[in-house]
Coordinates of C-alpha atoms in Angstrom, one line a residue:
M1 CA 93.0 110.3 72.2
L2 CA 94.1 107.5 69.9
L3 CA 94.3 104.1 71.3
L4 CA 97.6 103.0 72.8
C5 CA 98.1 99.4 73.9
V6 CA 100.9 97.1 75.1
S7 CA 100.1 93.6 76.4
S8 CA 98.7 91.0 74.0
I9 CA 96.9 87.7 74.0
D10 CA 96.6 85.1 71.3
E11 CA 93.1 83.9 70.5
K12 CA 92.7 81.4 67.7
F13 CA 95.9 82.8 66.1
Q14 CA 94.6 86.3 66.3
K15 CA 96.7 88.7 68.3
F16 CA 95.1 91.5 70.2
N17 CA 96.4 94.6 71.9
I18 CA 94.8 95.3 75.3
M19 CA 94.1 98.5 77.1
K20 CA 92.6 98.5 80.6
N21 CA 90.4 101.1 82.2
T22 CA 89.6 102.5 78.7
R23 CA 86.5 102.5 76.6
I24 CA 85.9 103.3 72.9
V25 CA 84.2 106.5 72.0
S26 CA 82.6 105.4 68.7
S27 CA 80.9 107.2 65.9
E28 CA 79.3 103.9 64.7
I29 CA 75.6 104.2 64.6
S30 CA 74.8 100.7 66.0
P31 CA 77.7 98.6 67.2
S32 CA 77.0 95.0 68.0
T33 CA 76.6 94.3 71.7
I34 CA 76.4 90.8 73.4
K35 CA 76.8 89.3 76.9
A36 CA 80.2 87.7 77.6
S37 CA 81.6 86.1 80.7
S38 CA 85.1 87.4 80.3
R39 CA 87.5 89.5 78.2
I40 CA 88.7 86.2 76.6
E41 CA 85.2 85.3 75.4
C42 CA 84.7 88.8 74.1
S43 CA 87.9 88.5 72.0
R44 CA 86.9 85.1 70.7
V45 CA 83.6 86.6 69.4
C46 CA 85.6 89.3 67.7
T47 CA 88.0 86.8 66.2
S48 CA 85.2 84.8 64.7
D49 CA 83.7 87.9 63.0
E50 CA 85.9 89.1 60.1
S51 CA 84.2 92.4 60.1
C52 CA 85.2 93.1 63.8
G53 CA 88.3 95.3 64.1
S54 CA 88.1 96.0 67.8
C55 CA 86.0 95.2 70.9
S56 CA 85.4 96.6 74.3
Y57 CA 84.4 94.7 77.5
D58 CA 82.6 96.1 80.5
T59 CA 83.9 94.1 83.4
K60 CA 81.0 95.1 85.7
L61 CA 78.1 94.5 83.4
K62 CA 79.7 91.6 81.5
V63 CA 78.9 93.3 78.2
C64 CA 81.0 92.9 75.0
T65 CA 80.7 95.5 72.2
L66 CA 82.1 94.8 68.7
Y67 CA 83.3 97.6 66.4
L68 CA 84.1 97.6 62.7
T69 CA 87.4 99.5 62.8
C70 CA 90.7 99.2 64.7
H71 CA 91.3 102.9 64.7
Q72 CA 89.1 104.2 67.5
K73 CA 89.1 107.2 69.8
T74 CA 89.1 106.3 73.4
E75 CA 88.6 107.8 76.9
Y76 CA 89.5 106.8 80.4
A77 CA 86.8 104.6 82.0
E78 CA 87.3 102.5 85.1
G79 CA 86.1 98.9 84.7
Y80 CA 86.4 98.8 80.8
E81 CA 88.9 97.0 78.7
I82 CA 89.6 97.2 74.9
M83 CA 90.9 94.5 72.6
I84 CA 92.1 95.5 69.1
K85 CA 93.2 93.2 66.3
T86 CA 96.7 93.7 65.2
P87 CA 99.1 91.8 63.1
E88 CA 102.1 92.8 65.1
P89 CA 102.6 93.6 68.8
V90 CA 102.9 97.3 69.7
T91 CA 105.7 98.7 71.8
F92 CA 104.9 101.5 74.2
P93 CA 107.1 103.8 76.4
A94 CA 108.2 102.5 79.8
D95 CA 107.7 106.0 81.3
C96 CA 107.1 109.6 80.2
S97 CA 110.8 110.1 79.4
E98 CA 110.5 108.0 76.2
F99 CA 108.0 110.3 74.5
P100 CA 109.5 112.6 71.9
D101 CA 110.6 116.2 72.6
G102 CA 107.7 118.6 72.1
T103 CA 105.1 116.3 73.4
N104 CA 102.4 118.2 75.4
D105 CA 101.6 117.6 79.0
G106 CA 98.7 115.2 79.4
V107 CA 97.5 111.6 79.9
Y108 CA 99.3 108.9 77.9
A109 CA 99.6 105.1 77.9
I110 CA 102.9 103.5 79.0
S111 CA 104.0 99.9 79.3
V112 CA 104.4 98.6 82.9
N113 CA 105.1 94.9 83.5
N114 CA 103.6 93.8 80.1
D115 CA 100.5 95.8 80.7
C116 CA 99.2 99.1 79.5
I117 CA 98.3 101.9 82.0
H118 CA 97.5 105.6 81.8
V119 CA 99.7 108.2 83.5
Y120 CA 99.9 111.9 83.5
C121 CA 103.1 113.1 81.9
D122 CA 104.7 116.5 82.9
M123 CA 106.7 116.9 79.7
V124 CA 108.7 120.0 80.5
D125 CA 111.3 117.8 82.1
K126 CA 109.6 114.5 81.2
W127 CA 108.4 113.5 84.7
T128 CA 106.0 110.5 85.2
V129 CA 103.4 111.7 87.6
I130 CA 102.5 109.1 90.2
Q131 CA 100.2 111.2 92.4
R132 CA 98.2 114.2 91.6
R133 CA 95.8 116.4 93.7
Q134 CA 94.2 119.6 92.7
D135 CA 90.6 120.0 93.9
G136 CA 89.7 117.3 96.5
S137 CA 87.5 115.4 94.1
T138 CA 89.1 112.0 94.9
D139 CA 89.1 110.3 98.3
F140 CA 92.7 109.3 99.3
Y141 CA 91.7 107.8 102.7
R142 CA 91.7 104.2 101.3
D143 CA 92.8 100.7 102.1
W144 CA 95.8 98.6 101.1
L145 CA 94.3 97.1 98.0
D146 CA 93.4 100.5 96.6
Y147 CA 96.9 101.8 97.1
K148 CA 98.3 98.6 95.7
N149 CA 96.3 98.8 92.4
G150 CA 95.9 102.6 92.1
F151 CA 92.8 104.8 92.0
G152 CA 91.3 108.0 90.5
D153 CA 91.6 109.5 87.1
P154 CA 95.0 110.6 85.7
S155 CA 93.4 113.6 84.0
G156 CA 92.4 114.8 87.5
E157 CA 93.4 113.4 90.9
Y158 CA 94.9 109.9 91.2
W159 CA 97.4 107.5 92.8
L160 CA 99.2 105.4 90.2
G161 CA 99.4 102.3 92.4
N162 CA 102.2 100.9 94.4
D163 CA 102.6 97.8 92.1
N164 CA 102.8 100.1 89.1
I165 CA 105.3 102.4 90.8
S166 CA 107.5 99.5 92.0
N167 CA 107.5 98.0 88.5
I168 CA 108.4 101.3 86.8
L169 CA 111.3 101.8 89.2
N170 CA 112.5 98.2 89.1
G171 CA 116.2 97.9 88.2
K172 CA 116.6 101.6 87.3
S173 CA 117.8 104.7 89.1
Y174 CA 115.1 107.3 89.6
S175 CA 114.6 110.7 91.1
L176 CA 111.5 111.8 93.0
R177 CA 110.0 115.3 93.0
F178 CA 107.3 117.0 95.0
D179 CA 105.6 120.1 93.5
L180 CA 103.4 122.1 95.9
E181 CA 101.2 125.1 95.9
D182 CA 99.6 126.6 99.0
W183 CA 96.4 128.6 99.4
S184 CA 98.3 131.8 98.9
G185 CA 99.6 130.7 95.5
V186 CA 103.1 130.1 96.8
R187 CA 104.8 127.3 94.9
R188 CA 107.7 125.2 96.2
Y189 CA 109.4 121.9 95.4
A190 CA 111.4 119.2 97.0
Q191 CA 113.5 116.7 94.9
Y192 CA 115.4 113.6 95.9
E193 CA 118.1 112.1 93.6
M194 CA 117.6 108.5 94.7
F195 CA 114.1 107.0 94.9
S196 CA 113.0 103.3 94.9
I197 CA 110.4 101.2 96.5
A198 CA 110.4 97.4 97.0
D199 CA 107.5 95.2 95.8
E200 CA 104.5 94.1 97.9
S201 CA 106.4 91.2 99.6
A202 CA 108.5 93.9 101.4
D203 CA 105.5 96.3 101.9
Y204 CA 106.8 98.7 99.3
Q205 CA 109.8 99.7 101.5
L206 CA 111.1 103.1 100.6
T207 CA 114.7 104.1 99.7
L208 CA 115.3 107.9 99.4
A209 CA 118.3 110.1 99.4
G210 CA 119.8 113.4 98.0
Y211 CA 117.4 116.3 98.9
S212 CA 117.4 119.6 97.1
G213 CA 114.7 122.3 96.7
D214 CA 113.0 125.1 98.6
A215 CA 110.1 123.3 100.3
G216 CA 112.3 121.8 103.1
D217 CA 113.3 118.2 103.6
A218 CA 110.2 116.6 105.2
M219 CA 111.0 113.1 104.0
L220 CA 114.6 112.8 105.4
D221 CA 114.2 115.0 108.5
S222 CA 117.3 115.1 110.8
F223 CA 115.1 114.0 113.7
P224 CA 115.3 110.2 113.3
P225 CA 111.7 109.3 114.1
L226 CA 110.7 111.4 111.0
N227 CA 113.3 110.1 108.6
L228 CA 111.3 107.9 106.2
T229 CA 113.9 106.1 104.2
G230 CA 113.7 102.4 104.9
Q231 CA 110.1 102.7 106.0
R232 CA 107.3 100.4 104.8
F233 CA 104.0 101.6 103.3
S234 CA 101.0 101.9 105.7
T235 CA 97.3 102.2 105.1
R236 CA 94.3 102.3 107.5
D237 CA 94.0 98.5 107.3
R238 CA 97.7 97.7 107.4
D239 CA 99.9 99.3 110.0
N240 CA 103.6 99.3 109.2
D241 CA 104.7 102.4 111.1
D242 CA 107.0 102.6 114.1
N243 CA 104.5 104.5 116.3
T244 CA 103.9 102.3 119.3
G245 CA 101.3 104.7 120.7
G246 CA 99.0 104.7 117.7
Q247 CA 98.4 104.2 114.0
C248 CA 99.6 107.0 111.7
A249 CA 97.5 106.0 108.7
L250 CA 94.4 106.5 111.0
T251 CA 95.5 109.7 112.6
Q252 CA 96.9 111.3 109.4
K253 CA 94.0 109.9 107.2
G254 CA 96.0 108.6 104.3
G255 CA 98.3 106.0 102.9
W256 CA 102.1 106.7 103.1
W257 CA 105.5 105.6 104.4
Y258 CA 104.6 106.7 107.9
K259 CA 107.0 106.4 110.8
W260 CA 106.3 108.6 113.9
C261 CA 104.3 109.8 111.9
T262 CA 105.5 112.3 109.3
Y263 CA 105.7 115.9 108.2
A264 CA 105.0 114.8 104.7
N265 CA 101.4 113.7 104.3
P266 CA 100.5 114.4 100.6
N267 CA 97.7 111.8 100.7
G268 CA 96.0 113.2 103.7
L269 CA 92.6 115.0 103.8
Y270 CA 92.0 117.7 101.3
F271 CA 90.3 120.7 102.8
L272 CA 89.7 124.3 101.9
G273 CA 92.3 126.7 103.4
T274 CA 89.5 128.4 105.4
E275 CA 88.4 125.2 107.2
P276 CA 89.4 125.1 110.9
G277 CA 90.1 122.1 113.1
H278 CA 92.7 120.2 110.9
S279 CA 96.4 119.7 111.4
G280 CA 98.4 116.5 110.8
D281 CA 95.5 114.7 109.1
T282 CA 95.5 117.2 106.1
M283 CA 97.4 117.0 102.8
L284 CA 100.6 118.7 103.8
Y285 CA 104.3 118.9 103.3
S286 CA 106.2 120.6 106.1
N287 CA 109.6 121.1 107.5
Q288 CA 109.6 123.5 110.4
P289 CA 109.5 126.5 110.4
L290 CA 108.1 126.1 106.8
Y291 CA 104.6 124.5 106.9
L292 CA 102.7 124.1 103.7
S293 CA 99.1 122.8 103.8
G294 CA 98.5 122.4 100.1
Q295 CA 95.9 123.5 97.6
R296 CA 97.7 121.6 94.8
F297 CA 100.2 118.7 95.1
S298 CA 101.9 116.4 92.7
T299 CA 104.5 113.6 93.0
K300 CA 106.7 112.6 90.1
D301 CA 109.5 110.3 89.3
R302 CA 112.2 110.4 86.6
E303 CA 115.0 108.0 85.6
N304 CA 118.6 109.2 86.3
D305 CA 120.6 108.6 83.2
G306 CA 122.4 111.9 82.7
D307 CA 119.8 113.5 80.4
S308 CA 116.7 113.9 82.5
N309 CA 115.0 110.7 81.4
G310 CA 112.7 108.6 83.5
Q311 CA 111.6 110.7 86.4
C312 CA 108.7 110.3 88.9
A313 CA 106.8 113.2 90.5
L314 CA 104.0 113.9 93.0
T315 CA 101.9 116.6 91.3
Q316 CA 99.1 118.6 92.7
T317 CA 98.2 121.2 90.0
D318 CA 96.3 121.7 86.8
G319 CA 98.9 121.7 84.0
W320 CA 101.7 122.3 86.5

């Protein structure tokens, strides 16, 4: 896909657009490669070379690669950053709702808190996908820092990151939607018309209201210990649940707004439908008597402004 960028830095009067977790897929025969201690140093080298149109930086190997052109194809690659010379700053959508009608489903770059991140966009109703599971290829039993920053690959399985989710929702009215498919091919959904989370200082406290759908209301269960609105986020290394007899993130093997603990555990273990010996620790969404242990799961959000703009969703399917 073509490079999209949002944040910028000024280096010796040269402005760059920056894209994180992305690398250039170049057709150049022999791009110039040097060692550099930081992204800033890499951009300085590109600035001093008039033939350099763009550069990429490997944060792990500390390697800077210079390219002749600004117009490069790119791909998702964790730990890489791209800097591209530009005379003017580039503006990018704040969420998937701002892409034009007719845009295909897929991975796109959006602007979040003056930074550029990749998300999967479900463009039928312009949902921004914040969680996606479809084959068990990504481990979701992770610590606080991973859930804070996000992990995985938006083209497959991923969690967008609590900081990113909080920044997208900040100051706006959003809906939340769960899309689920079980091992029999049954598809269901649950949607909430009010969705927000606080920032990290309040442990990403959840606000949720207004259920509709056919999957059952597993997030706002009428049994108070399982009603998750007002709950803070928990991971295996940070316990914010209300369960005095244990730690839900440990027993349910995920990160979530656990209380006592929850019928909704979309970040739990992924296992094949034929595997025995699992119950509450699996990836599930249930509201008795309906109980769905998922094969595919996605979570999405969307802004409420009267014309289906700006939504968030948890999604667990390929192209679904």
